[in-house]
Amino acid sequence: MNKPAVTQVPLHPLLAGRWSPRSFDRTHAPSAAQLTALLEAARWAASANNTQPWRFLVTTRGTDAYEDLYSLLAPGNRKWAGAAGALILVAADGNAGAFAQYDTGQAVANLVAQAGHEGLIAHQMGGFDRPGAAARFGLPEGTDPVVVVAIGRHDPGVTLEEPFAGREQAPRTRLSVDEIQLAASR
Ligand SMILES: Cc1cc2nc3c(=O)[nH]c(=O)nc-3n(C[C@H](O)[C@H](O)[C@H](O)COP(=O)(O)O)c2cc1C
């Protein structure tokens, strides 16, 4: 199933085609080259003063690290994310300055776009135990967990329980282009 963005003008297919499925093929594992490509894409994001505050911990299904990261997800995310081939913990080096979280988000956007190019799907999750992740993986002081990204292959035939099955089918919605524009003051 695809849910391309409805736009007034055509967008790049990677942008229009990206969405956040929960139906992962649990038999699939991203290749090492694909995972490297995701990190390369993230690495080349812009950042304030080139501080590059993003940090990634890549876990693959079948490893203790993956199981531990999975167990730190919020209950709703554990309903489906365990079928992803990889779970990536994304953190930001808060010592890098005021833009650390902003820059890390840009790196994740790059990573997600590259995932699309690789024929993979990505689903970002803010719902997880941040202190638990920092402790389990021994993150350095000031390196703050931001999101976990589930990466894998889409399987539209997966049966999800509610409310996730409904959300998988629901149209994607956005504010309009007009609504996201601020009025210029005189
Ligand atoms: C920072 C962030 C945190 C998110 N956290 C979760 C989450 O914990 N669980 C979940 O199912 N989706 C999560 N999402 C996915 C969003 O719900 C999703 O991107 C949004 O509804 C728009 O849908 P789309 O990505 O399919 O366009 C998160 C996305 C972002 C960017």
Short mmCIF file of N, CA, C and O in Angstrom, two decimals, residues 8 30 33 47 58 90-91 95 102 114 120 150 184:
data_model
loop_
_atom_site.label_atom_id
_atom_site.label_comp_id
_atom_site.label_asym_id
_atom_site.label_seq_id
_atom_site.Cartn_x
_atom_site.Cartn_y
_atom_site.Cartn_z
N GLN A 8 -0.11 20.35 -4.69
CA GLN A 8 -0.55 21.23 -5.78
C GLN A 8 0.35 21.11 -7.00
O GLN A 8 -0.08 21.37 -8.13
N PRO A 30 17.72 -5.60 6.45
CA PRO A 30 18.47 -4.67 5.59
C PRO A 30 19.92 -5.13 5.49
O PRO A 30 20.47 -5.65 6.46
N ALA A 33 25.30 -2.91 3.54
CA ALA A 33 25.51 -1.77 2.64
C ALA A 33 24.36 -0.77 2.76
O ALA A 33 24.59 0.45 2.72
N SER A 47 24.55 21.19 9.38
CA SER A 47 24.39 21.44 10.81
C SER A 47 25.02 22.79 11.15
O SER A 47 25.89 23.28 10.44
N VAL A 58 23.02 1.50 15.81
CA VAL A 58 22.26 0.63 14.90
C VAL A 58 22.19 -0.76 15.50
O VAL A 58 23.22 -1.36 15.82
N VAL A 90 18.65 7.13 17.87
CA VAL A 90 19.25 8.40 17.45
C VAL A 90 19.40 9.28 18.69
O VAL A 90 18.46 9.43 19.47
N ALA A 91 20.58 9.84 18.84
CA ALA A 91 20.84 10.72 19.98
C ALA A 91 21.48 12.00 19.47
O ALA A 91 21.98 12.07 18.34
N ASN A 95 26.05 18.99 24.00
CA ASN A 95 27.18 19.91 24.19
C ASN A 95 27.47 20.69 22.92
O ASN A 95 28.26 21.64 22.94
N TYR A 102 17.78 20.24 16.42
CA TYR A 102 17.38 20.65 15.06
C TYR A 102 18.26 19.92 14.03
O TYR A 102 17.76 19.33 13.06
N GLN A 114 17.02 8.43 2.34
CA GLN A 114 17.88 7.40 1.76
C GLN A 114 17.24 6.02 1.92
O GLN A 114 17.35 5.17 1.01
N LEU A 120 13.52 0.71 1.25
CA LEU A 120 13.16 0.37 2.63
C LEU A 120 12.11 1.35 3.15
O LEU A 120 11.91 2.42 2.56
N ALA A 150 12.60 2.71 13.21
CA ALA A 150 12.44 1.33 12.73
C ALA A 150 12.67 1.33 11.22
O ALA A 150 12.10 2.16 10.49
N ALA A 184 2.96 38.21 6.88
CA ALA A 184 4.02 39.20 7.10
C ALA A 184 3.42 40.42 7.80
O ALA A 184 2.37 40.90 7.38
#
